[in-house]
XYZ file of C-alpha atoms in Angstrom:
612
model
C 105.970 73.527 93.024
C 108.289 74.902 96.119
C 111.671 76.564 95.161
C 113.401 77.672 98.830
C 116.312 78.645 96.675
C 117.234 81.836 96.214
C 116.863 83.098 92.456
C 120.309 83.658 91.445
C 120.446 85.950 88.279
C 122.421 83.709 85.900
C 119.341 81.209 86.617
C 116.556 83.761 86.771
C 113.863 82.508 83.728
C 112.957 85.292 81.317
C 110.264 85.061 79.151
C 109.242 88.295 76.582
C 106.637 90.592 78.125
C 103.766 90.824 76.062
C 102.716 94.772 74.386
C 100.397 96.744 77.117
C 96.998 97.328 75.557
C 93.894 98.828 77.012
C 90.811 100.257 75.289
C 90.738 102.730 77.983
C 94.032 104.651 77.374
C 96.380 105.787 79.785
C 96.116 108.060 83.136
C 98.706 110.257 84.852
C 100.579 110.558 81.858
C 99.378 113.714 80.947
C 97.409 112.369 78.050
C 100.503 110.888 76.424
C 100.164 106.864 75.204
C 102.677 104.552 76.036
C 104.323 101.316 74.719
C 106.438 98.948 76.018
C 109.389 99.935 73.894
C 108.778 103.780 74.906
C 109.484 102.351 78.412
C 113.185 100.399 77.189
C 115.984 100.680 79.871
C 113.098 101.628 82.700
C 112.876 98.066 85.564
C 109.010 98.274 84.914
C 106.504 96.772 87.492
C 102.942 95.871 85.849
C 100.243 96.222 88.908
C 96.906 94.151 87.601
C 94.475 96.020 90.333
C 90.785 96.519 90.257
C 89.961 99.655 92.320
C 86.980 97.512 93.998
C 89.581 94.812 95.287
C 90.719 95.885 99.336
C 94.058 93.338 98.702
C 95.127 95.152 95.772
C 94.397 98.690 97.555
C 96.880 96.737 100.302
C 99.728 96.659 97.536
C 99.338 99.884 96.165
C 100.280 101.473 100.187
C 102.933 98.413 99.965
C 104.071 100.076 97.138
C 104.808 103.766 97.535
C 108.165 103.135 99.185
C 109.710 101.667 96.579
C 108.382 103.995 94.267
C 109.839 106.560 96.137
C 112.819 105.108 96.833
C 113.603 103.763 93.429
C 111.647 106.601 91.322
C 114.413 107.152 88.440
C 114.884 103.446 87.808
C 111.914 101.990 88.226
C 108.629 102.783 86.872
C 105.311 101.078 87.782
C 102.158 100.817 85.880
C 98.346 99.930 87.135
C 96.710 97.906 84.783
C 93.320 98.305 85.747
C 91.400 95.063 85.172
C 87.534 95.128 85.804
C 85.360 93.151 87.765
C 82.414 94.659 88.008
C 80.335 96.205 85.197
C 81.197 99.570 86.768
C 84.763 99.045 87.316
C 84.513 99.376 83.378
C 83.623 102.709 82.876
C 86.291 105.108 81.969
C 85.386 107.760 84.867
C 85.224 105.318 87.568
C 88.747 104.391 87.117
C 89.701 108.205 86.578
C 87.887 108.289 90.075
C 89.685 105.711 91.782
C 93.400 106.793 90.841
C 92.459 110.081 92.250
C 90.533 108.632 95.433
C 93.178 106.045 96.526
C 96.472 108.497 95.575
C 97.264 106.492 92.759
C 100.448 108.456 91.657
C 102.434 106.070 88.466
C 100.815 105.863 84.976
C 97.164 103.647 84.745
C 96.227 101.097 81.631
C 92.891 101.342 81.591
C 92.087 98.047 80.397
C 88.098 97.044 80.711
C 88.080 94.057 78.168
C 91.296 92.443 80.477
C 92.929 92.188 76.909
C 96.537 92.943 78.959
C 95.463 90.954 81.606
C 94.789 87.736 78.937
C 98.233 88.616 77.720
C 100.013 88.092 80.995
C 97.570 84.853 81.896
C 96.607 86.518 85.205
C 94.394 84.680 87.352
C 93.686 87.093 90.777
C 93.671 90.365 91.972
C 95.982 91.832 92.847
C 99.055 90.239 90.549
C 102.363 91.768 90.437
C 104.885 91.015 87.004
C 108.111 92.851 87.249
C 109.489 93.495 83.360
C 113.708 94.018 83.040
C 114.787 96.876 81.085
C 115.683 94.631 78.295
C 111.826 93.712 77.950
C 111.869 89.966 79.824
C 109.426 89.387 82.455
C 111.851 88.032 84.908
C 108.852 87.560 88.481
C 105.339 87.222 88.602
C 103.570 87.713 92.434
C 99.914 87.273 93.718
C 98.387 88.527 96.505
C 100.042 91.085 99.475
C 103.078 91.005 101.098
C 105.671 90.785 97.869
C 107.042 94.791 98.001
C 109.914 93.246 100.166
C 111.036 90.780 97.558
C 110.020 92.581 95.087
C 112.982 95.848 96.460
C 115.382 92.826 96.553
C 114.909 92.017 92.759
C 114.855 95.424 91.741
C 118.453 96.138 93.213
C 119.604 93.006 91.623
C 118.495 94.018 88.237
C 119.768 97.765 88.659
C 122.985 96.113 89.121
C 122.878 93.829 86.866
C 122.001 96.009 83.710
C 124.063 99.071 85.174
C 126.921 96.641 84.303
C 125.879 95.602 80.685
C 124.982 99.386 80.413
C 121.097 98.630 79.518
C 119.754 100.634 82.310
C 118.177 104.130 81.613
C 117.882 106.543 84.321
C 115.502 109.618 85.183
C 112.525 111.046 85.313
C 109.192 108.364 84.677
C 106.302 109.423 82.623
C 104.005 110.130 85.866
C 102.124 113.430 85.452
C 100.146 114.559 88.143
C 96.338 115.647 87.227
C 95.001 118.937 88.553
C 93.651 119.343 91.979
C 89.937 119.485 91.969
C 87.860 122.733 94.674
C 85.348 120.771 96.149
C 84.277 120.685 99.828
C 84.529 117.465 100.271
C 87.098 114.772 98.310
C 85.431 111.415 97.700
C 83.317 111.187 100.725
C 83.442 107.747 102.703
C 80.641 107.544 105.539
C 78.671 110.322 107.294
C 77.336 110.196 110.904
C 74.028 112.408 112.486
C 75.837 114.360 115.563
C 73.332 115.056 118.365
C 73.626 118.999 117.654
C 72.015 118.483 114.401
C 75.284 118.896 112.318
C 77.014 115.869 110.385
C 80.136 114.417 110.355
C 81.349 113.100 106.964
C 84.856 110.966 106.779
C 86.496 113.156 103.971
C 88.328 110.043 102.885
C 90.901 111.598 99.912
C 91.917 114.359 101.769
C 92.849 112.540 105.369
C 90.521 114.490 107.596
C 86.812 114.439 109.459
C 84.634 117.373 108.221
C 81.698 118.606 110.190
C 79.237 120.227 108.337
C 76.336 122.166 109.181
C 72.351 120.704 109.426
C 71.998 121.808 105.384
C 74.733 119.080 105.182
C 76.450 121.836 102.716
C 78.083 124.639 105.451
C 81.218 123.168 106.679
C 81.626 123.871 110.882
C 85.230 122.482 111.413
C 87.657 119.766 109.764
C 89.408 117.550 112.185
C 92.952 116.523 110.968
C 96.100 118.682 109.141
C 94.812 116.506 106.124
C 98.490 114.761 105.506
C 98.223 111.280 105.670
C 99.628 110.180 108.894
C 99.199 108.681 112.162
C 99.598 111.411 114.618
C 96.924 112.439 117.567
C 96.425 115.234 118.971
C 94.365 118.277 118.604
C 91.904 118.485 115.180
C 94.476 120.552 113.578
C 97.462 118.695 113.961
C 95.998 115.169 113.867
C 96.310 112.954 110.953
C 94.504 110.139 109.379
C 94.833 108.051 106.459
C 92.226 107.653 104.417
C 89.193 107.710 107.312
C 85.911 105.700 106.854
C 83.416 104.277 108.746
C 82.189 106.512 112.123
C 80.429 105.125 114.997
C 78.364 107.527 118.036
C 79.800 106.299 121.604
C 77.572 106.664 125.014
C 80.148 108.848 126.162
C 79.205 111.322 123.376
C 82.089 110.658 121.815
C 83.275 109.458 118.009
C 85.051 106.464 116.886
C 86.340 106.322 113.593
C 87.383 103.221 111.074
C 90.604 104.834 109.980
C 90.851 102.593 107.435
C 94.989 102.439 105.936
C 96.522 103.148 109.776
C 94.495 99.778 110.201
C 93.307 101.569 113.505
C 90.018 103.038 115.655
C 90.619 106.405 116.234
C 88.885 108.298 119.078
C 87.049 111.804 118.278
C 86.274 113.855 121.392
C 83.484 116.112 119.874
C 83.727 118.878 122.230
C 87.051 119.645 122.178
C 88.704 118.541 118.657
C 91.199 116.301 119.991
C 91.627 112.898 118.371
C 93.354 109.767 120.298
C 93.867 106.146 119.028
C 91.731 103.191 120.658
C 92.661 100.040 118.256
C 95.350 98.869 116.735
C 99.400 98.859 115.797
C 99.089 101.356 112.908
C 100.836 98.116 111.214
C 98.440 96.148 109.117
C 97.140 92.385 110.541
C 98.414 89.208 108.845
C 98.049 85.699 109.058
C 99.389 84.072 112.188
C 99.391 87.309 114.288
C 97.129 87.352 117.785
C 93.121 88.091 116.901
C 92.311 89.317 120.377
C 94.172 91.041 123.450
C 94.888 94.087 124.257
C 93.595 96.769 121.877
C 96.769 98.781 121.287
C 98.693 95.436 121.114
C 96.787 94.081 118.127
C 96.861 94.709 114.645
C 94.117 95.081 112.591
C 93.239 95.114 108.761
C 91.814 98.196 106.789
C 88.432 98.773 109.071
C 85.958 99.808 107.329
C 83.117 100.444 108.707
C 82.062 100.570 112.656
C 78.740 100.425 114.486
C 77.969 100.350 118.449
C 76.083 97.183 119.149
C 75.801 94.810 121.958
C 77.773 97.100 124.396
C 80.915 97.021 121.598
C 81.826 98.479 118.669
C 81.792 96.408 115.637
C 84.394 96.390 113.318
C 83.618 95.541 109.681
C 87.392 94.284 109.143
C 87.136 94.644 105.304
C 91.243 93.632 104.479
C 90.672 90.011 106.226
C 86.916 89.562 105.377
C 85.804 89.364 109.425
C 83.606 91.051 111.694
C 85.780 92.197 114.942
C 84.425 93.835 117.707
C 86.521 96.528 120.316
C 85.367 96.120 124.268
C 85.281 99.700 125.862
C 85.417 98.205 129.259
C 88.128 96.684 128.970
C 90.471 98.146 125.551
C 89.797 94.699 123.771
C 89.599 93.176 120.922
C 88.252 90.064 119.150
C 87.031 88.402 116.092
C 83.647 87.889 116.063
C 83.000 86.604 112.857
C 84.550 85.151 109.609
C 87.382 82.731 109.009
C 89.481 84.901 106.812
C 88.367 82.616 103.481
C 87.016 84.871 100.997
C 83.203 84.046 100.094
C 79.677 83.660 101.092
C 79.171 81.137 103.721
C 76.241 81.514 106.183
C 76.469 79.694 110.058
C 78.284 80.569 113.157
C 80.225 83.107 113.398
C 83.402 81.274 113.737
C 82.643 79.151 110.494
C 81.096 81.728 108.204
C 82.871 83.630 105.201
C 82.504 86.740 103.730
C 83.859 88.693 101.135
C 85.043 92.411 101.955
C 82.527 93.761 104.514
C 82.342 97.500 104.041
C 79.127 98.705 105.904
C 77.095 98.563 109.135
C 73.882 98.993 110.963
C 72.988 98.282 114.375
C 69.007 97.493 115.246
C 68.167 96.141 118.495
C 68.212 92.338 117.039
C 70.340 92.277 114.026
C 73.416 94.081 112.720
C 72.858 94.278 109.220
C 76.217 94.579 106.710
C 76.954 95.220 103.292
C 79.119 92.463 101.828
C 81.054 94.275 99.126
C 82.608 91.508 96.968
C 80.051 88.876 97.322
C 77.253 91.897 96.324
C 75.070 90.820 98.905
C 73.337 92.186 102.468
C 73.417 90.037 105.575
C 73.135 89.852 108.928
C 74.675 88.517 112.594
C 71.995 87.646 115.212
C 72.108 87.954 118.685
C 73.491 84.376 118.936
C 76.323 85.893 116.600
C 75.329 83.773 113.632
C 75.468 85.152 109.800
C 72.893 84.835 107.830
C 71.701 86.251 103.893
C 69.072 88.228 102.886
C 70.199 89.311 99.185
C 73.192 87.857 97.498
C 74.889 84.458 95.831
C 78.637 84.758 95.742
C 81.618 86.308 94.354
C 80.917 86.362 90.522
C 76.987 87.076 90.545
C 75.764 90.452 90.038
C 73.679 93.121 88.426
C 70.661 95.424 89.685
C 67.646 93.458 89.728
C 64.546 94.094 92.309
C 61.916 91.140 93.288
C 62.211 88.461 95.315
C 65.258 88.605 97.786
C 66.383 85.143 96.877
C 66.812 86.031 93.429
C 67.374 89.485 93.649
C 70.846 91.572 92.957
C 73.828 94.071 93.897
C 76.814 95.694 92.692
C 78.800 95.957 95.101
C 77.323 97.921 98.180
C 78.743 100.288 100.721
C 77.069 100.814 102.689
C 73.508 99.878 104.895
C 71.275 102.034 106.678
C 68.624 100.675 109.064
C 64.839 102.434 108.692
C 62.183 102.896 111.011
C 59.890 100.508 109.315
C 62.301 97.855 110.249
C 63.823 97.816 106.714
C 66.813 98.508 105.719
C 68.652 101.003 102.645
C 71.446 99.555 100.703
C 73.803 101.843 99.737
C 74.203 99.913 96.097
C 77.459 101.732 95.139
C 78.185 100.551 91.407
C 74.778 100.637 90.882
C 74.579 104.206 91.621
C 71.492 103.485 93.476
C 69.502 103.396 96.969
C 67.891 99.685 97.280
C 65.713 98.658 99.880
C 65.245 95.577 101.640
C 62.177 94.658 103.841
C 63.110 91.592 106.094
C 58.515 91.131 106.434
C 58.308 90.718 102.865
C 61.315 89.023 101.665
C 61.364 92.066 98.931
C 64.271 94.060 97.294
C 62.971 97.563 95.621
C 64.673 100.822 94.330
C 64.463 103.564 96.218
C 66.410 106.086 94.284
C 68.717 105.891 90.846
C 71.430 108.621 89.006
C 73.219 108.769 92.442
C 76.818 108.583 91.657
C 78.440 106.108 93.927
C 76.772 106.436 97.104
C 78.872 104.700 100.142
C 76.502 105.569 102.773
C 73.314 106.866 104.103
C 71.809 108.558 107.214
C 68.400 109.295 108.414
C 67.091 112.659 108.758
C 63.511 113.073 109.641
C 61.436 111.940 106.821
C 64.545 112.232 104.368
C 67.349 110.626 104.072
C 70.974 112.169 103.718
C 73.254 110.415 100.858
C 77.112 110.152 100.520
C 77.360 110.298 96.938
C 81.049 109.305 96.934
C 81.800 109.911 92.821
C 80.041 113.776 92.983
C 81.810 114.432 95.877
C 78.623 115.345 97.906
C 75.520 114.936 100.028
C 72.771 114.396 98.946
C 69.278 114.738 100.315
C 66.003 112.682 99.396
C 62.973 112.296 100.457
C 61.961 108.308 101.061
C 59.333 107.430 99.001
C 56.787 105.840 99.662
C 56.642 103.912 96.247
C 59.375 102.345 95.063
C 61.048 103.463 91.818
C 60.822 100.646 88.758
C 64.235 100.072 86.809
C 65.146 97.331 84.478
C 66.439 94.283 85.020
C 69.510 93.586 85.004
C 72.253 90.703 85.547
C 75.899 89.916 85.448
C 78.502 87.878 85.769
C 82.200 88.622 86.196
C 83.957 89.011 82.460
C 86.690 87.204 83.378
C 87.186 83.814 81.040
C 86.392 80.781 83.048
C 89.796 78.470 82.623
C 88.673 75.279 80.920
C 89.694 72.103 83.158
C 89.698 68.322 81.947
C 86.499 66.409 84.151
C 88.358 64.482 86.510
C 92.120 64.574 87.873
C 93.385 68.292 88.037
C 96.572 68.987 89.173
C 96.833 71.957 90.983
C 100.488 73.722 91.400
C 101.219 76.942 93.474
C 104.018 78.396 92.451
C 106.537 79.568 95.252
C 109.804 80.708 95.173
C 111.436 82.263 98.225
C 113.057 85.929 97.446
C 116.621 86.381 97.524
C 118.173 86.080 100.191
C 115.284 84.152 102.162
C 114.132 80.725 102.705
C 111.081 78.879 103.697
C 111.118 79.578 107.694
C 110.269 76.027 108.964
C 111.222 76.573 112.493
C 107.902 76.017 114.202
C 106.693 73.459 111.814
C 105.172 73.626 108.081
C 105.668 77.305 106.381
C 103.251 76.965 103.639
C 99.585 76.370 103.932
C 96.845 75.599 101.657
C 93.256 75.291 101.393
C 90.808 74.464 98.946
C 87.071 74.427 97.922
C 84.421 74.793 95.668
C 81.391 76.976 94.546
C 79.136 74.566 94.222
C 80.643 72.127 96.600
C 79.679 69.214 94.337
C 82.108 70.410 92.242
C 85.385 68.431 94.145
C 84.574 64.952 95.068
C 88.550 64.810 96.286
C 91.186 67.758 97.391
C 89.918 69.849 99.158
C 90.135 71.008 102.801
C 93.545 71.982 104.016
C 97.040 71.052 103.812
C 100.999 72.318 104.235
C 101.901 71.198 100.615
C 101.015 73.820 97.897
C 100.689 71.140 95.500
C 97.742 68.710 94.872
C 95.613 66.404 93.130
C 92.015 67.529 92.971
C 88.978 65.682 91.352
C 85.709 67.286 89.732
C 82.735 65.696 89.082
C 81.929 65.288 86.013
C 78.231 65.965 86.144
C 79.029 69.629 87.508
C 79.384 71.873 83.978
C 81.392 74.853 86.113
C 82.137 76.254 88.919
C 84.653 77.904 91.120
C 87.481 76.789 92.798
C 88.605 78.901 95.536
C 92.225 78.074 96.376
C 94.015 80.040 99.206
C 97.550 79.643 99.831
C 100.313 80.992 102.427
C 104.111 80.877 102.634
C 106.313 82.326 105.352
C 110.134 83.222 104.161
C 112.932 84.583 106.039
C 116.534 86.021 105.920
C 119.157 83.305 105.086
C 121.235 84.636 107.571
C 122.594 82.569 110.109
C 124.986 84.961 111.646
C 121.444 86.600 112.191
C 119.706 85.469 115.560
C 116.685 87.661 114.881
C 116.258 87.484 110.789
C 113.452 89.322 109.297
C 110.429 87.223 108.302
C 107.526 87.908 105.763
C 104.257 86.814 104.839
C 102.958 85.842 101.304
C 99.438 84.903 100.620
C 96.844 85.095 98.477
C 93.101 83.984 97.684
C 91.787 82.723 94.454
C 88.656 82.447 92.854
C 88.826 80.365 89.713
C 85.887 80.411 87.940
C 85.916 76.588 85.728
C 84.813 74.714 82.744
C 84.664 71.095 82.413
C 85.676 70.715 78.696
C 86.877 67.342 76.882
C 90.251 68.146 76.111
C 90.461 70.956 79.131
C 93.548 71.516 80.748
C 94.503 68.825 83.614
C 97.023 71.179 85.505
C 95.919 74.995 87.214
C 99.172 76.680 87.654
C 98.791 79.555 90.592
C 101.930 81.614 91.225
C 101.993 83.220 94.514
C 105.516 84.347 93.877
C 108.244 83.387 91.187
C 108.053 81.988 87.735
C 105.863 78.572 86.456
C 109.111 77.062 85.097
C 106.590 74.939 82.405
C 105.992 78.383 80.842
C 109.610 79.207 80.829
C-alpha cells in the first residue's frame, strides 16, 4: 500500500508497544535494567541493529543528530538482534557499542524475543514509541532520521499540550575508557621501511607502529571524528579502514563513515582527500565522474590493481575503482542487490564486501554477509570459491564447495598462490588453495581478526576484539577443528503455496509527498533464493505492491524484496524543496505451509493499517 498523505496526528494509528526483553541485559545504563514503563513520558525510538549489518551502522551516524538535538525528550534504544552465531555472544555486542560509538542504552537481545514482539522482518528497523506507550511509526532501511525529526516534534507538541511529556536527563551512562594502544583495529598495511600502518578505527586516526608491530612511531589524525586535511596532527578521520600502497610511495586510505579515499603522504604526515563528497552515495546519484564530485558509500577496504585502486564499496554492495590518471571514479562491479550472484561485473551481486587482495590475475575479496571468498578476473567477472548465500554459515573445512564462513574481513594473498581468510566471527585464520579446491584452518582463539599481512615466513594479524597484532608463524599443517554449521535464527515466515500478496508499506513523512516529477518515485524488485521458488512476480516494477506465485514443489526459500521511494517537501511556494531517499533490502527467509499466510506485509516507512 502507498499513502502520499501526510500523517496528520488526529489520524496517526497507535497500537500498544510490546515490553522490551532481552536475555542479554542492558548496556550504557550503568548496569541499571529498564522497562518500558520506567521509560513513561520519554518519545522512545527502538533501533533493531545487528552490529554485523553496514545499513544499520548507516542509521546509527543518521542518528546522532537527533539524539543530540532532541536528548531530554527523546530517548533511543538499540535492540541488538543477532544474525550470526557470534553476534550472540554477550562481549561481542559489549564490543560493538564501544567500536561504532554507540552512545543510548543497548537490549541485548540474542534469542530476537523483542524483535518477535515487534514482528520485525530486516535490519535495520526503526519503531518510534509515544510517551503514552503507543507505537505510533515503524521504518526499514536508511534514510528515515529526516521523517523520523518531523514526528518527533509533532509528538513533543502534541503531549506537551495534554501534559504527558517528561523532560530531562535519559538513562545513557557512558562506560569507562579503556588504555590500549590501539582501539579496535581495522586493517594494517607493510610500509617499505619495515614499520606498519594499522587504521586505528575507534579512535579516528592512522597509527604507525614499529617492525615488532608493538612500538608505536607516529599517529596520523587529532583522533576527533571529522573530515578535515591537513597535517597528521590536525587531520581527522572517521572511523578509517581499509589502506592501500600507491607507486608514488604514497597511502590511500578507505575512510570508511566520510564515505571518502583519503590520501597519506608518508614522508611528511600530511593527509589530503582523493574520493568522494564526504556525503554518503544513494540511489539515483551519478556512479562515475569526477572523483571529488561523486559520492561514495562506507569504503571499506582498498587494493591497487590493474593501474587503479579498488574500492570494496561495502554500504552499496559494489566493487568501485578510483583512476589516478585522471581523479575518476566508477563502478566496476555489483548491481546494488544484496546477495550472491556470480557473472559479469555489471550483473553480479554481493553482499557487504569488506576485504581485498590484489595478485597479478585475480583480486580476491571477502564477502562479509554472504560468508563467502570470491574473486574478479581480468575480464572483470565475479566468481566463488567458498560460500552459498546470505543465511548459510558456520566454520567447516573440506571441500570448497561445501565448505564455510562467518563472516570474513578480511583476505590476504600468499606466496603459494593461496590465499588467508581473515574469518572474523570465527575468530580464526582459514585458508583457501585455488590448486586444490581446499578450505583448511590455519590458526583458531584469535579474537576477531579483520585483517592480515605478510611478514617473512609469519604472518602479522589484526585481532580487532583484543585490540592488537598479532604474529604467527604459517604452518605448514593445517590445524583440525570441528565441524560446524549454521543457519540464521531468524523464524522463516510461513507463506500459503501459491498466490502471495506482497504489500510495502509507504507512507510519505509529514510534510512530504511522493516526488513524481521525473516519472515513477517508488521502485521495486523482486527475487528468489532458489530461483525456482517464484514462477510469477518477480523482476522489477514502480508499484510497491504485487502478486507473487511460489511453486509448490519448492519447501523454502528466500525472497529478496528491495524497494525505493523518493518524498519531498509539500511546498509549493518552494521552487527548490528538499527531497529524500527511502529504501531498503529484504531477505525473507519462507515456508510453504497449508494454511500459511497469503499476504507479506514489508513496511519501509509508516504503519500496516491491517495491524492497526
Amino acid at each position: 500500500m502507498t499513502d502520499a498523505s501526510p500523517a496528520s496526528t488526529s489520524r496517526r494509528a497507535r497500537i500498544r508497544a510490546p515490553q522490551l526483553t532481552g536475555k542479554g541485559g542492558w548496556l550504557n545504563t550503568g548496569e541499571k535494567q529498564y522497562s518500558l514503563a520506567d521509560l513513561r513520558g520519554r518519545i522512545v525510538i527502538l533501533d533493531f541493529w545487528t552490529f554485523c549489518c553496514i545499513n544499520c551502522l548507516h542509521v546509527l551516524d543518521e542518528l546522532r543528530e537527533l539524539e543530540e538535538k532532541h536528548r531530554d525528550t527523546v530517548v533511543i534504544i538499540g535492540v541488538h538482534s543477532p544474525k550470526f552465531v557470534h553476534e550472540a555472544e554477550h562481549q561481542a555486542v559489549v564490543d560493538a557499542v564501544e567500536r561504532y560509538g554507540v552512545e543510548h542504552p543497548v537490549l541485548d537481545d540474542p534469542e530476537l524475543a523483542t524483535w518477535k514482539q515487534y514482528a520485525v522482518r530486516a535490519w535495520p528497523t526503526l519503531v518510534v514509541i509515544d510517551p503514552e506507550g503507543y507505537v505510533v511509526a515503524q521504518h526499514a532501511g536508511e534514510g528515515h532520521a529526516h521523517a523520523i525529526e518531523r514526528l518527533v516534534e509533532e509528538l513533543e507538541t502534541e503531549h506537551t499540550a495534554k501534559g504527558t511529556l517528561r523532560r530531562g536527563d535519559g538513562p545513557y551512562v557512558a562506560p569507562e575508557p579503556e588504555p590500549t594502544v590501539l582501539r579496535f583495529p581495522g586493517k594494517a598495511l607493510a610500509l617499505p621501511s619495515g614499520t606498519f600502518l594499522v587504521s586505528d578505527t575507534t579512535r579516528h586516526q592512522l597509527v604507525e607502529l614499529a617492525a615488532d608491530g608493538e612500538t608505536v612511531v607516529r599517529r596520523i589524525g587529532s583522533g576527533a571524528r571529522g573530515l578535515h586535511d591537513g597535517p597528521a596532527d590536525s587531520a581527522t578521520f572517521n572511523e578509517p579502514q581499509g589502506l592501500a600502497l600507491l607507486d608514488d610511495g604514497s597511502v590511500v586510505v578507505a575512510d570508511t563513515v566520510n564515505h571518502a579515499l583519503r590520501r597519506l603522504d608518508l614522508t611528511t604526515g600530511a593527509v589530503t582527500t582523493l574520493a568522494g563528497t564526504g556525503r554518503q552515495w544513494m540511489q539515483g546519484e551519478p556512479t562515475s565522474g569526477p572523483a571529488r564530485e561523486v559520492s561514495l558509500s562506507s569504503p571499506w577496504d582498498v587494493a591497487w590493481w590493474q593501474g587503479k585502486v579498488w574500492i570494496a564499496m561495502a554500504g552499496v554492495h559494489q566493487l568501485w575503482a578510483y583512476a589516478p590518471n585522471g581523479n575518476t571514479v566508477a563502478v566496476t562491479a555489483g548491481t546494488t542487490n544484496e546477495g550472491l550472484v556470480d557473472g559479469p561485473g555489471p550483473e553480479a551481486w554481493f553482499a557487504q564486501p569488506s576485504g581485498l587482495a590484489a595478485t597479478a590475475d585475480r583480486l580476491w575479496l571477502a564477502d562479509s554477509e554472504t560468508s563467502a571468498l570470491r574473486w574478479v578476473d581480468l575480464d572483470g567477472a565475479v566468481h566463488t570459491a567458498v560460500g552459498t548465500g546470505l543465511f548459510d554459515f558456520g566454520h567447516r573445512d573440506g571441500a570448497a564447495e561445501q565448505a564455510l564462513l562467518q563472516h570474513p574481513l578480511g583476505v590476504t594473498a600468499l606466496p603459494d598462490g593461496s590465499v588467508a581468510i581473515s574469518d572474523t566471527y570465527n575468530h580464526a585464520l582459514r585458508r583457501y588453495d585455488p590448486a586444490t579446491g581446499e578450505v583448511t584452518t590455519l590458526a583458531t582463539d584469535l579474537r576477531e581478526p579483520s585483517d592480515a599481512v605478510l611478514v617473512g615466513d609469519d604472518i602479522l594479524v589484526v585481532e580487532s576484539a583484543r585490540h592488537r597484532l598479532t604474529r604467527l608463524r604459517l604452518p605448514e599443517e593445517a590445524v583440525r577443528v570441528e565441524s560446524v554449521a549454521h543457519r540464521t535464527q531468524r523464524a522463516a515466515t510461513e507463506v500459503a503455496p501459491g498466490e502471495l500478496k506482497l504489500d510495502v508499506i509507504f507512507q510519505a513523512p509529514a510534510g512530504q509527498k511522493l516526488d513524481t516529477r521525473y516519472g515513477p518515485s517508488t521502485r521495486l524488485l523482486v527475487s528468489a533464493t532458489p530461483p525456482e521458488l517464484l514462477v510469477g512476480g518477480e523482476g522489477a516494477g514502480t508499484d510497491l505492491n504485487r502478486t507473487l506465485a511460489l511453486d509448490p514443489a519448492v519447501a523454502e526459500g528466500v525472497l529478496h524484496v528491495s524497494a525505493m521511494a523518493a518524498s519531498c517537501d509539500d511546498d509549493r511556494s518552494n521552487e527548490y524543496p528538499a527531497c529524500h531517499v527511502h529504501q531498503q533490502d529484504w531477505g525473507v527467509p519462507v515456508r510453504l505451509t497449508e494454511g500459511g499466510a497469503d499476504r507479506l506485509p514489508l513496511v519501509l516507512a509508516g504503519m500496516d493499517d491491517q495491524d492497526a
